């Protein structure tokens, strides 16, 4: 604040203000303009590449209030991180204006995520007296596409895909009117000058535009057809969520057997008709990010069973574009909305690409001609306790930067993990974690990675000098890191990256007791890790405990065949064969024989200490699931199965080896198997399994805390998406008065690995600089 001597309130003052944070693409300049006019200040505001710059002059008290209100009255989508002030000489500036943007090489700042249609625009959309009545691309400075249309910063229409549409005189008048909500709204358009919407049937040639397009699309959906619609960050495939046959058709055509589909409804009230919406869920559903929120479906839910087979949770989201609102208003029923791709491929974004890739799936296309600059999936969130846990971070959240506790001395790129990949570009304290990219298993996803990285380098003006990669020699992300041709590569162990991500997200550098539970990650000893207790800080770690390793017959194949995980544990103590019998019921005997031979001969049966696979083994032994159609399905169903039963903790055995604590789950698995054979309800056994793992994990953590005196715990890894496990573990650890960090802004799963890699690399670079 500028200190003023008493009695000098009529004095004129001038100053220069620089505001950093999320201040472009969120209506910040118009807001500054209105604020300056209100306080009768002269001067100007402009976007620069690294911040928003303001010069103001006027009454000193008014000026003081202006600076204060820059923070307190900022527009809803803005995030003010810092305000820097410098005194200027008084020169008699009287008028206030918005100046053209200043391009500064090296300037860097956040890019706004896309935001859902705001309330005011929604009201206009359905108001026959406005010129944007039923206009499918209505936006203002408070809502609409941002990241998906921005090609470069600073944010001006000329550097967006809206540059293709020239504003008509009526739109331009709004754009230039400081009192208007669309003052300097770079996405401003109307039915006269803006993008077009049209419908193309797949079977016939030709197309229909405007309102008729919407009606044909709605009619198609009501007939049970599959609609491909172009949205903000790519295509969705939609079907009527109440019609079993329609949902099955979509599953068959998309080659997606069982993985749950998300459902879109128009209002919170519509959402309440389907599932239990607590206040935390309601806040998330209605937030400008409008993520998919996992909620418990209630018994009277009208959704087709095939939407989320075998799960009590269903992913719901509210309409977030004008097209969604118009369509759902016509239909008055929930829609399955799944990403427009064939199974596991990236989402389609261009019209020709969609016609080619989705032509065999969809019955009709609802298209528009506003080009999509960035692929941008829907984000997925669930609530554990009262706090949100991110499961997939993309639309509405990415690419907002996170802050590194140790600044990166050199610009770096962290290539992330193999599955659920994201990458991170970092320089200084800013870490730009990309939107969800996907599983790097197909050429298409790899192409998506390269394109997204190229775009991010332009947007954030970061030219990496250091590449960070996983230790796994065969990962495609590793290959990409190598091919970047930078002078220096740093490798980071997968689970260390998980723990570092959680520490860094919370501004900690450690040391902490890190617990990373996931599917698989490449260990230092060449075996598969995945249940790691690490004494870790941001630069180093010591492996202090893990599950007893068991062979994993079939290697990666085991992720989709839980019975193989059970077989691996059985091989450790063959005497227990009878108690494991349920794991192999309904499984092809020949396949079991082959896998058994693999284990005995040690061929294609790597040793693994994976918590994800232990959940699989338990699911198989209890008889919940023996074969799966996607990784993690068995564990998700095991959690669903347990319902709200409290569960009893059964004992695990603990061993010591090389100074590490080994958790031996065999006694637990045997108890579960034996009780299942005695006819105990599998739901009770599922609850008992969760309780037992939470208890054993807490026990190891407490022991490590006593040994090391460390009272900070960091939990990471995809297994902690399990709300039940997380909640009961937290209860134990809070009772032990330990401080526990859990992932909040990034997912517990591999989506956070690139950020963790960046945090470790930045810390290592800083240590080198010191020595
Ligand atoms: Zn709006
Ligand atoms: Zn217009």
XYZ file of C-alpha atoms and ligand atoms in Angstrom:
773
model
C 0.000 0.000 0.000
C 1.134 3.545 -0.589
C 1.422 5.255 2.784
C -0.152 8.683 2.890
C 0.547 11.400 5.408
C -2.605 12.585 7.251
C -4.485 15.504 5.792
C -3.181 14.946 2.320
C -6.279 13.256 0.991
C -6.695 15.782 -1.777
C -3.189 15.167 -3.003
C -2.726 13.642 -6.426
C -0.641 10.518 -6.705
C 0.434 8.241 -9.532
C 1.718 4.741 -9.616
C 2.557 1.773 -11.747
C 0.924 -1.539 -10.868
C 1.817 -4.941 -12.169
C -0.582 -7.806 -11.471
C 0.413 -11.425 -11.933
C -1.615 -14.606 -11.655
C -4.530 -15.744 -13.766
C -5.381 -12.298 -15.104
C -5.805 -12.762 -18.856
C -8.866 -14.212 -20.507
C -10.923 -13.647 -17.384
C -12.245 -10.118 -17.961
C -9.476 -8.497 -15.969
C -8.757 -5.446 -18.177
C -12.448 -4.447 -18.389
C -12.640 -4.877 -14.628
C -9.589 -2.632 -14.141
C -11.121 -0.082 -16.498
C -14.407 0.047 -14.597
C -12.598 0.207 -11.277
C -10.426 3.112 -12.456
C -13.436 5.008 -13.773
C -15.294 4.446 -10.508
C -12.385 5.952 -8.587
C -12.021 8.774 -11.154
C -8.454 7.776 -12.020
C -6.626 8.454 -15.278
C -4.097 6.156 -16.898
C -4.151 2.866 -18.798
C -4.129 -0.934 -18.543
C -2.643 -3.469 -20.923
C -1.901 -7.177 -21.195
C 1.774 -8.011 -21.334
C 3.257 -11.445 -21.935
C 4.058 -11.933 -18.265
C 1.414 -9.912 -16.406
C -1.159 -7.147 -16.593
C 0.360 -3.682 -16.389
C -1.493 -0.662 -15.077
C -0.619 3.032 -14.749
C -3.012 5.097 -12.642
C -3.114 8.673 -11.446
C -5.618 10.613 -9.373
C -6.698 11.359 -5.824
C -4.347 9.531 -3.466
C -7.090 7.986 -1.306
C -9.026 6.813 -4.363
C -5.839 5.350 -5.733
C -5.282 3.452 -2.510
C -8.799 2.023 -2.634
C -8.294 1.107 -6.305
C -5.232 -0.978 -5.500
C -6.970 -2.731 -2.639
C -10.021 -3.556 -4.749
C -7.863 -5.017 -7.529
C -7.613 -7.993 -5.226
C -10.900 -7.991 -3.339
C -13.217 -7.334 -6.289
C -11.411 -9.298 -9.019
C -13.703 -11.070 -11.534
C -14.896 -14.592 -10.631
C -12.490 -16.486 -12.883
C -9.393 -14.439 -11.997
C -6.711 -15.479 -9.542
C -4.466 -12.633 -8.358
C -1.143 -14.047 -7.160
C 0.853 -10.867 -6.677
C 0.540 -7.094 -7.023
C 3.724 -5.066 -7.417
C 3.599 -1.278 -6.925
C 5.962 1.511 -7.882
C 5.476 5.266 -7.524
C 5.233 7.289 -10.711
C 5.624 11.048 -11.183
C 2.287 12.893 -11.493
C 1.864 13.937 -15.135
C -1.793 14.960 -15.259
C -3.322 11.793 -16.771
C -7.106 12.313 -16.770
C -8.654 9.688 -19.065
C -8.379 5.931 -18.542
C -7.943 3.578 -21.503
C -7.104 0.026 -22.522
C -3.901 -0.114 -24.570
C -2.882 -2.782 -27.093
C -1.003 -5.726 -25.617
C 2.737 -5.550 -25.111
C 4.694 -8.549 -26.408
C 7.682 -9.278 -24.239
C 10.030 -12.082 -25.161
C 10.489 -14.369 -22.147
C 7.325 -13.151 -20.415
C 5.293 -16.028 -19.051
C 1.923 -16.304 -17.409
C -0.975 -18.629 -16.745
C -3.472 -19.413 -19.486
C -7.064 -19.480 -18.325
C -8.838 -22.844 -18.399
C -12.183 -22.993 -20.212
C -15.116 -22.005 -18.019
C -18.740 -23.146 -18.077
C -21.492 -20.904 -19.459
C -22.190 -18.257 -16.808
C -25.617 -17.520 -15.359
C -26.063 -14.247 -17.219
C -25.250 -15.807 -20.603
C -27.539 -18.752 -19.819
C -30.383 -16.324 -19.107
C -29.783 -14.580 -22.459
C -29.694 -17.932 -24.241
C -33.285 -18.640 -23.212
C -34.604 -15.056 -23.389
C -36.466 -14.419 -26.694
C -35.929 -10.669 -26.330
C -32.101 -10.842 -26.607
C -30.135 -10.988 -29.835
C -28.418 -14.140 -28.623
C -31.635 -16.044 -27.958
C -30.743 -19.737 -28.640
C -27.345 -18.745 -30.033
C -25.092 -21.820 -29.461
C -21.860 -19.826 -28.950
C -22.875 -17.164 -26.466
C -19.973 -16.154 -24.160
C -18.768 -13.165 -22.173
C -15.694 -12.141 -20.192
C -16.840 -14.441 -17.382
C -17.313 -17.636 -19.374
C -16.605 -19.746 -22.429
C -13.608 -21.284 -24.168
C -10.082 -20.079 -23.330
C -7.325 -22.707 -23.310
C -9.035 -24.524 -26.199
C -8.956 -21.446 -28.453
C -5.723 -19.683 -27.381
C -2.728 -20.183 -29.662
C -0.308 -17.782 -27.965
C -0.165 -15.219 -25.193
C -0.889 -12.389 -24.499
C -4.570 -13.166 -24.833
C -6.002 -11.296 -27.818
C -8.520 -12.426 -30.404
C -5.856 -12.338 -33.114
C -3.994 -15.127 -31.336
C -7.074 -17.357 -30.905
C -9.149 -19.528 -33.231
C -11.843 -16.809 -32.933
C -9.656 -14.706 -35.253
C -11.491 -16.408 -38.127
C -14.682 -14.552 -37.147
C -14.814 -10.788 -37.498
C -17.148 -9.051 -35.075
C -20.227 -7.410 -36.609
C -20.964 -3.751 -35.735
C -23.335 -4.732 -32.924
C -20.756 -7.046 -31.330
C -17.992 -4.514 -31.820
C -20.082 -1.878 -30.041
C -20.332 -4.191 -27.015
C -16.626 -4.956 -27.235
C -15.842 -1.249 -27.054
C -18.359 -0.279 -24.389
C -16.738 -0.191 -20.935
C -20.128 -0.617 -19.278
C -20.831 -3.849 -21.154
C -20.174 -7.379 -19.868
C -18.572 -8.101 -23.243
C -16.158 -5.197 -23.128
C -12.923 -6.642 -24.533
C -14.407 -10.128 -24.564
C -12.110 -11.821 -27.063
C -14.568 -14.645 -27.797
C -17.448 -12.249 -28.444
C -19.778 -13.209 -31.308
C -23.439 -13.438 -32.261
C -25.683 -15.217 -34.794
C -24.692 -12.620 -37.417
C -20.916 -12.886 -37.144
C -19.981 -15.949 -35.102
C -19.384 -19.672 -35.583
C -22.081 -21.914 -37.066
C -23.667 -25.087 -35.827
C -24.846 -27.771 -38.242
C -26.030 -31.364 -38.302
C -24.780 -34.055 -40.665
C -26.469 -37.456 -40.817
C -24.027 -40.318 -41.375
C -26.204 -42.217 -43.831
C -27.183 -39.333 -46.130
C -25.321 -36.488 -47.758
C -25.998 -32.855 -46.939
C -26.364 -30.897 -43.735
C -28.811 -28.724 -41.820
C -27.817 -25.555 -39.966
C -28.921 -23.666 -36.867
C -32.017 -24.458 -34.817
C -33.036 -27.318 -37.145
C -29.648 -28.913 -36.550
C -30.358 -29.013 -32.838
C -33.801 -30.489 -33.403
C -32.474 -33.208 -35.708
C -29.745 -34.057 -33.183
C -32.335 -34.281 -30.401
C -34.612 -36.453 -32.542
C -31.715 -38.789 -33.286
C -31.003 -39.184 -29.567
C -34.677 -39.784 -28.765
C -34.700 -42.593 -31.343
C -31.828 -44.250 -29.450
C -29.177 -43.100 -31.936
C -25.555 -42.168 -31.241
C -24.665 -38.500 -31.686
C -21.112 -37.241 -32.116
C -20.998 -33.629 -31.013
C -18.131 -31.210 -31.195
C -17.634 -29.462 -27.880
C -14.973 -27.284 -26.254
C -11.973 -29.588 -26.172
C -13.024 -32.314 -28.524
C -15.883 -34.567 -29.558
C -18.311 -36.350 -27.290
C -20.376 -39.377 -28.174
C -23.846 -39.057 -26.686
C -26.775 -41.406 -26.222
C -29.970 -41.383 -24.182
C -28.820 -42.469 -20.711
C -32.218 -43.991 -19.895
C -32.267 -46.461 -22.788
C -30.457 -49.706 -22.137
C -30.311 -50.643 -25.815
C -28.832 -47.297 -26.835
C -26.100 -47.556 -24.220
C -25.264 -51.119 -25.240
C -25.061 -50.093 -28.895
C -22.581 -47.395 -27.953
C -20.537 -49.911 -25.933
C -20.463 -52.350 -28.823
C -19.466 -49.745 -31.401
C -16.892 -48.067 -29.191
C -15.424 -51.415 -28.093
C -15.867 -50.440 -24.500
C -17.205 -53.397 -22.594
C -17.620 -52.330 -19.005
C -15.751 -49.106 -18.227
C -18.337 -46.699 -16.787
C -19.730 -43.837 -18.895
C -20.240 -40.299 -17.615
C -23.708 -38.754 -17.684
C -24.628 -35.128 -18.346
C -27.683 -33.396 -16.919
C -28.754 -29.777 -17.097
C -29.275 -28.791 -13.476
C -28.352 -29.790 -9.925
C -31.957 -30.811 -9.461
C -31.620 -33.234 -12.390
C -28.445 -34.589 -10.773
C -30.276 -35.155 -7.480
C -32.767 -37.383 -9.268
C -29.890 -39.758 -10.034
C -27.514 -39.759 -7.076
C -26.709 -38.515 -3.588
C -25.442 -34.968 -3.937
C -23.890 -33.611 -0.738
C -22.797 -30.014 -0.431
C -19.222 -30.822 -1.542
C -20.511 -32.626 -4.635
C -22.944 -29.811 -5.412
C -20.184 -27.185 -5.191
C -17.989 -29.163 -7.586
C -20.785 -29.929 -10.040
C -21.826 -26.273 -10.289
C -18.302 -24.769 -10.268
C -17.058 -23.007 -13.450
C -14.792 -26.034 -14.069
C -17.850 -28.340 -14.224
C -15.939 -31.592 -13.764
C -17.415 -35.069 -13.873
C -18.152 -35.843 -10.219
C -18.466 -39.425 -9.008
C -21.584 -39.755 -6.885
C -23.411 -42.664 -5.301
C -26.355 -43.621 -7.485
C -29.495 -44.127 -5.459
C -31.877 -47.043 -5.734
C -34.532 -45.072 -7.659
C -32.009 -43.776 -10.218
C -33.586 -43.936 -13.681
C -30.270 -44.525 -15.510
C -29.792 -47.610 -17.663
C -27.846 -50.260 -15.725
C -25.269 -50.489 -18.501
C -24.092 -46.906 -17.846
C -21.888 -47.981 -14.899
C -22.153 -51.767 -14.640
C -21.200 -53.270 -11.277
C -20.495 -49.913 -9.637
C -22.560 -47.966 -7.170
C -20.860 -44.743 -8.277
C -21.726 -42.897 -11.449
C -19.926 -39.928 -13.001
C -22.256 -36.924 -13.356
C -21.615 -33.501 -14.846
C -23.728 -30.458 -15.528
C -24.119 -28.921 -18.979
C -21.266 -26.472 -19.572
C -21.666 -25.140 -23.115
C -24.664 -23.371 -24.685
C -25.070 -26.340 -27.053
C -25.387 -28.716 -24.074
C -28.034 -26.469 -22.521
C -30.041 -26.206 -25.732
C -29.881 -29.933 -26.402
C -30.764 -30.983 -22.855
C -33.560 -28.423 -22.769
C -35.068 -30.050 -25.863
C -34.566 -33.587 -24.543
C -35.399 -33.197 -20.864
C -33.465 -36.389 -20.028
C -29.904 -37.289 -19.037
C -27.347 -38.087 -21.729
C -24.386 -40.429 -21.678
C -21.454 -38.212 -22.670
C -18.269 -40.071 -23.368
C -15.160 -38.886 -25.126
C -15.314 -39.096 -28.907
C -12.785 -41.787 -29.612
C -12.388 -45.476 -30.106
C -11.422 -47.218 -26.901
C -8.226 -45.740 -25.360
C -7.419 -43.391 -28.270
C -7.248 -39.633 -27.745
C -10.394 -37.574 -28.202
C -11.075 -36.353 -31.772
C -11.056 -32.562 -32.254
C -11.296 -31.681 -35.977
C -14.374 -32.162 -38.192
C -12.645 -34.225 -40.920
C -10.814 -36.259 -38.268
C -14.085 -36.955 -36.447
C -15.912 -37.953 -39.641
C -13.144 -40.449 -40.313
C -12.590 -41.808 -36.814
C -16.159 -41.685 -35.494
C -18.047 -42.393 -38.734
C -18.321 -46.083 -37.815
C -19.653 -45.282 -34.338
C -22.007 -42.307 -34.641
C -25.329 -42.052 -36.480
C -25.079 -38.294 -36.832
C -22.760 -35.342 -36.228
C -23.472 -32.014 -34.551
C -20.598 -29.865 -35.796
C -19.329 -26.308 -35.577
C -16.583 -24.298 -37.222
C -14.737 -22.831 -34.243
C -11.432 -24.687 -34.411
C -10.241 -26.481 -31.277
C -6.644 -25.567 -30.533
C -6.077 -28.003 -27.654
C -7.425 -31.484 -26.906
C -9.054 -31.193 -23.527
C -10.868 -34.079 -21.843
C -13.470 -33.677 -19.124
C -11.937 -33.632 -15.650
C -13.025 -36.253 -13.124
C -13.288 -35.649 -9.375
C -14.682 -37.540 -6.403
C -15.292 -36.463 -2.847
C -13.531 -38.350 -0.045
C -14.625 -37.192 3.383
C -15.580 -33.604 2.593
C -12.633 -32.831 0.302
C -12.337 -33.344 -3.444
C -9.885 -35.874 -4.870
C -8.920 -35.246 -8.500
C -8.991 -38.368 -10.642
C -8.336 -36.802 -14.054
C -7.200 -33.200 -14.396
C -8.006 -31.473 -17.655
C -10.921 -29.169 -18.581
C -11.492 -26.365 -16.114
C -8.227 -26.951 -14.196
C -5.275 -27.456 -16.548
C -3.005 -25.753 -17.476
C -3.067 -23.626 -14.316
C 0.463 -23.741 -12.912
C 1.444 -25.222 -9.558
C 4.215 -23.737 -7.454
C 7.444 -25.653 -6.942
C 8.885 -25.415 -3.402
C 12.380 -25.344 -4.909
C 12.641 -23.232 -8.076
C 13.909 -24.887 -11.270
C 17.219 -23.187 -12.031
C 17.053 -24.384 -15.634
C 13.916 -24.734 -17.749
C 12.859 -28.381 -17.758
C 10.395 -30.851 -19.208
C 9.250 -33.816 -17.131
C 7.824 -36.496 -19.416
C 5.620 -38.243 -16.857
C 4.446 -41.831 -16.588
C 3.387 -44.394 -19.163
C -0.273 -44.552 -18.181
C -2.581 -41.589 -17.441
C 0.247 -39.478 -18.740
C 0.704 -35.756 -18.232
C 3.898 -33.790 -18.786
C 5.178 -30.788 -16.867
C 7.082 -27.772 -18.148
C 8.817 -25.864 -15.381
C 10.930 -22.796 -14.988
C 11.578 -20.959 -11.749
C 8.769 -21.695 -9.325
C 6.120 -22.215 -11.994
C 5.241 -25.767 -13.018
C 2.780 -26.056 -15.887
C 1.245 -29.516 -15.592
C -0.381 -30.450 -18.887
C -3.947 -31.599 -19.285
C -4.500 -35.375 -19.113
C -2.855 -36.882 -22.198
C -3.743 -40.572 -21.797
C -2.036 -43.958 -21.920
C 1.058 -43.762 -24.114
C 0.316 -47.058 -25.792
C -0.922 -45.984 -29.205
C 0.610 -43.921 -31.959
C -2.349 -41.511 -31.715
C -1.739 -40.786 -28.049
C 1.945 -40.271 -28.728
C 1.044 -37.773 -31.452
C -1.263 -36.035 -28.974
C 1.615 -35.815 -26.471
C 3.950 -34.241 -29.028
C 1.333 -31.735 -30.214
C 0.371 -30.743 -26.662
C 4.023 -30.309 -25.713
C 4.705 -28.137 -28.748
C 1.686 -25.975 -27.939
C 2.668 -25.660 -24.276
C 6.221 -24.593 -25.184
C 4.742 -21.784 -27.270
C 2.124 -20.772 -24.711
C 4.460 -20.694 -21.737
C 7.621 -19.740 -23.619
C 9.675 -22.465 -22.028
C 12.528 -24.014 -24.005
C 13.620 -26.971 -21.888
C 17.322 -27.518 -21.251
C 16.794 -30.526 -18.998
C 14.566 -33.556 -19.593
C 13.257 -35.642 -16.710
C 12.109 -39.204 -17.192
C 11.087 -42.405 -15.456
C 13.624 -45.152 -14.746
C 11.759 -47.621 -16.947
C 13.926 -48.060 -20.062
C 11.000 -49.153 -22.254
C 8.504 -46.343 -21.616
C 7.522 -44.232 -24.601
C 7.662 -41.175 -22.338
C 11.316 -42.092 -21.767
C 11.863 -42.203 -25.515
C 10.262 -38.794 -25.937
C 12.432 -37.347 -23.182
C 15.503 -38.680 -24.998
C 14.447 -37.467 -28.443
C 14.039 -33.872 -27.253
C 17.756 -33.556 -27.761
C 18.441 -31.595 -24.581
C 21.916 -31.653 -23.091
C 20.888 -33.227 -19.822
C 18.520 -35.985 -18.705
C 17.587 -36.768 -15.102
C 15.849 -40.017 -14.138
C 13.405 -40.209 -11.243
C 12.021 -43.417 -9.739
C 8.265 -43.732 -10.234
C 7.203 -43.919 -6.574
C 9.637 -41.254 -5.494
C 7.913 -39.040 -8.064
C 4.518 -39.888 -6.530
C 5.672 -38.831 -3.057
C 7.499 -35.750 -4.354
C 4.322 -34.658 -6.169
C 2.307 -34.753 -2.944
C 5.012 -32.998 -0.912
C 5.536 -30.288 -3.536
C 1.822 -29.679 -4.075
C 1.622 -28.764 -0.382
C 4.788 -26.664 -0.456
C 6.816 -29.196 1.542
C 10.324 -30.416 0.805
C 10.301 -33.287 3.352
C 11.594 -35.449 4.835
C 8.405 -37.454 5.123
C 7.211 -41.003 5.418
C 5.924 -41.457 1.891
C 3.439 -44.185 1.077
C 2.993 -44.848 -2.652
C 0.435 -47.554 -3.460
C -0.273 -48.172 -7.133
C -0.330 -50.706 -9.948
C 3.216 -50.970 -11.156
C 6.358 -48.889 -11.349
C 9.928 -49.743 -12.267
C 11.974 -50.362 -9.125
C 15.651 -49.701 -8.477
C 16.303 -53.447 -8.351
C 14.611 -54.101 -11.705
C 11.546 -55.699 -10.086
C 8.043 -54.274 -10.211
C 7.303 -51.959 -7.269
C 3.932 -50.675 -6.177
C 3.506 -50.680 -2.381
C 6.315 -48.404 -1.302
C 7.027 -46.980 2.120
C 9.755 -44.431 1.407
C 11.637 -42.176 3.776
C 11.852 -39.389 1.250
C 12.521 -35.746 0.631
C 12.535 -33.986 -2.726
C 16.013 -35.188 -3.646
C 16.483 -38.660 -2.177
C 14.651 -41.615 -0.698
C 15.211 -44.855 1.145
C 12.938 -47.852 0.602
C 11.831 -48.630 4.140
C 9.037 -51.118 3.567
C 6.819 -52.829 1.012
C 4.573 -55.825 0.354
C 6.126 -59.252 0.222
C 6.934 -59.664 -3.494
C 5.030 -62.333 -5.389
C 5.383 -63.555 -8.977
C 3.051 -61.897 -11.467
C 2.374 -64.520 -14.145
C 1.831 -62.935 -17.541
C 3.379 -59.603 -16.448
C 1.261 -56.682 -17.669
C -1.502 -59.129 -18.621
C -2.150 -59.623 -14.895
C -3.713 -56.133 -14.648
C -6.744 -57.471 -16.531
C -6.812 -60.940 -14.996
C -7.060 -60.652 -11.194
C -6.939 -64.454 -10.859
C -3.285 -64.301 -12.008
C -2.430 -62.066 -9.064
C -4.087 -64.583 -6.755
C -2.091 -67.380 -8.384
C 1.121 -65.451 -7.749
C 0.422 -65.251 -4.017
C -0.720 -68.872 -3.914
C 2.646 -69.936 -5.332
C 4.338 -68.605 -2.191
C 2.546 -71.143 -0.001
C 1.063 -73.949 -2.037
C -0.379 -75.591 1.028
C -3.161 -73.004 0.911
C -4.483 -74.064 -2.511
C -7.898 -75.041 -1.200
C -8.595 -71.682 0.454
C -7.832 -69.838 -2.809
C -10.223 -71.981 -4.842
C -12.748 -69.203 -5.501
C -10.138 -67.213 -7.432
C -10.131 -69.750 -10.244
C -13.798 -70.664 -10.480
C -15.093 -69.947 -14.010
C -11.514 -69.437 -15.261
C -10.295 -71.592 -18.149
C -8.366 -74.463 -16.477
C -5.818 -74.551 -19.304
C -4.997 -70.843 -18.793
C -4.477 -71.448 -15.077
C -2.188 -74.382 -15.865
C -0.073 -72.304 -18.240
C 0.212 -69.435 -15.753
C 1.143 -71.902 -13.028
C 3.899 -73.323 -15.222
C 5.171 -69.765 -15.860
C 5.418 -69.202 -12.117
C 7.172 -72.507 -11.457
C 9.715 -72.019 -14.232
C 10.122 -68.316 -13.607
C 9.247 -67.425 -17.202
C 7.271 -64.214 -17.812
C 6.410 -64.023 -14.129
C 8.280 -60.987 -12.766
C 8.397 -60.438 -9.032
C 6.056 -57.661 -8.017
C 5.144 -55.905 -4.781
C 2.115 -54.119 -6.208
C -0.717 -52.976 -3.945
C -3.018 -52.699 -6.981
C -2.395 -56.356 -7.784
C -3.011 -57.328 -4.136
C -6.468 -55.699 -4.420
C -6.958 -57.751 -7.605
C -5.917 -60.948 -5.822
C -8.329 -60.240 -2.978
C -11.167 -59.506 -5.432
C -10.522 -62.841 -7.144
C -10.264 -64.828 -3.897
C -13.456 -63.294 -2.540
C -15.092 -64.048 -5.879
C -15.945 -60.437 -6.771
C -14.017 -60.451 -10.054
C -11.595 -62.834 -11.718
C -11.166 -61.236 -15.129
C -11.433 -57.509 -15.813
C -11.956 -55.407 -18.915
C -9.871 -52.470 -17.631
C -7.101 -51.998 -15.073
C -8.457 -51.204 -11.642
C -11.932 -52.599 -12.346
C -11.598 -55.316 -9.698
C -10.415 -52.832 -7.070
C -13.240 -50.391 -7.885
C -15.805 -53.160 -7.604
C -14.257 -54.411 -4.378
C -14.712 -50.935 -2.901
C -18.293 -50.736 -4.239
C -19.030 -54.197 -2.863
C -18.066 -53.206 0.663
C -20.811 -50.564 0.627
C -21.058 -48.884 4.004
C -20.138 -51.935 6.120
C -17.540 -51.095 8.751
C -15.314 -54.166 8.265
C -12.982 -55.915 10.691
C -9.196 -55.735 10.464
C -7.636 -59.194 10.171
C -3.956 -59.685 10.877
C -1.186 -59.409 8.324
C 2.243 -60.819 9.058
C 5.252 -58.511 9.212
C 8.812 -59.519 8.435
C 12.136 -57.713 8.370
C 14.633 -57.999 5.514
C 17.675 -55.790 4.810
C 16.386 -53.245 7.302
C 13.030 -53.033 5.521
C 9.594 -53.934 6.851
C 7.858 -56.510 4.681
C 4.099 -56.760 4.798
C 3.066 -60.372 4.180
C -0.609 -60.505 3.141
C -0.848 -64.294 2.876
C -2.478 -64.877 6.283
C -5.067 -62.216 5.402
C -5.781 -63.685 1.947
C -6.124 -67.136 3.532
C -8.609 -65.929 6.121
C -10.671 -64.253 3.391
C -10.573 -67.402 1.230
C -11.490 -69.708 4.114
C -14.393 -67.525 5.227
C -15.644 -67.247 1.640
C -15.704 -71.051 1.468
C -17.712 -71.130 4.674
C -20.324 -68.979 2.952
C -19.599 -65.586 4.514
C -21.117 -62.682 2.504
C -18.487 -61.400 0.014
C -19.557 -57.834 0.861
C -18.396 -58.374 4.458
C -15.130 -59.835 3.207
C -14.554 -56.845 0.908
C -15.060 -54.525 3.887
C -12.713 -56.648 6.029
C -10.011 -56.551 3.352
C -10.085 -52.731 3.241
C -10.014 -52.493 7.025
C -7.087 -54.918 7.240
C -4.949 -53.088 4.674
C -5.653 -49.717 6.306
C -4.719 -51.124 9.720
C -1.496 -52.788 8.494
C -0.450 -49.667 6.567
C -1.013 -47.464 9.601
C 0.981 -49.877 11.725
C 4.018 -49.687 9.424
C 3.772 -45.893 9.242
C 3.669 -45.604 13.045
C 6.666 -47.907 13.337
C 8.633 -45.840 10.805
C 7.623 -42.644 12.601
C 9.021 -44.063 15.851
C 12.236 -45.205 14.163
C 12.927 -41.945 12.361
C 11.166 -39.300 14.445
C 9.476 -38.058 11.263
C 5.861 -37.019 11.824
C 4.971 -35.947 8.302
C 3.238 -38.520 6.067
C 2.593 -38.174 2.316
C 0.149 -40.514 0.551
C 0.237 -40.991 -3.226
C -0.459 -43.519 -5.981
C -3.618 -44.615 -7.766
C -4.723 -46.979 -4.975
C -5.578 -43.886 -2.907
C -8.389 -43.094 -5.331
C -10.123 -45.650 -3.134
C -12.088 -43.366 -0.800
C -12.776 -46.133 1.686
C -9.115 -47.068 2.151
C -8.070 -43.422 2.322
C -10.709 -42.491 4.890
C -9.911 -45.330 7.291
C -6.147 -44.839 6.963
C -6.586 -41.123 7.704
C -8.528 -41.967 10.866
C -5.686 -44.174 12.125
C -2.997 -41.613 11.302
C -4.864 -38.691 12.816
C -5.336 -40.735 15.990
C -1.545 -41.191 15.996
C -1.161 -37.398 15.732
C 0.751 -37.568 12.474
C 0.475 -34.815 9.859
C -0.835 -36.322 6.635
C -0.603 -34.837 3.134
C -2.904 -36.188 0.447
C -3.111 -35.179 -3.228
C -5.698 -32.436 -3.806
C -4.864 -30.329 -6.863
C -3.393 -33.250 -8.789
C -4.648 -36.830 -8.949
C -3.206 -39.505 -6.615
C -2.643 -41.591 -9.763
C 0.055 -41.380 -12.441
C -1.350 -38.052 -13.658
C 0.778 -36.464 -10.897
C 4.036 -38.208 -11.744
C 5.342 -35.541 -14.143
C 4.923 -32.835 -11.485
C 6.762 -35.037 -8.960
C 9.556 -35.617 -11.479
C 9.839 -31.859 -11.997
C 9.977 -31.218 -8.231
C 12.775 -33.774 -7.762
C 14.772 -32.519 -10.750
C 14.472 -28.891 -9.646
C 15.749 -29.840 -6.200
C 18.691 -31.806 -7.618
C 19.631 -28.900 -9.915
C 19.482 -26.480 -6.982
C 21.748 -28.742 -4.893
C 24.300 -28.896 -7.739
C 24.344 -25.151 -7.995
C 25.170 -24.815 -4.305
C 28.139 -27.172 -4.407
Zn -21.030 -15.399 -19.756
Zn -21.961 -10.173 -33.972
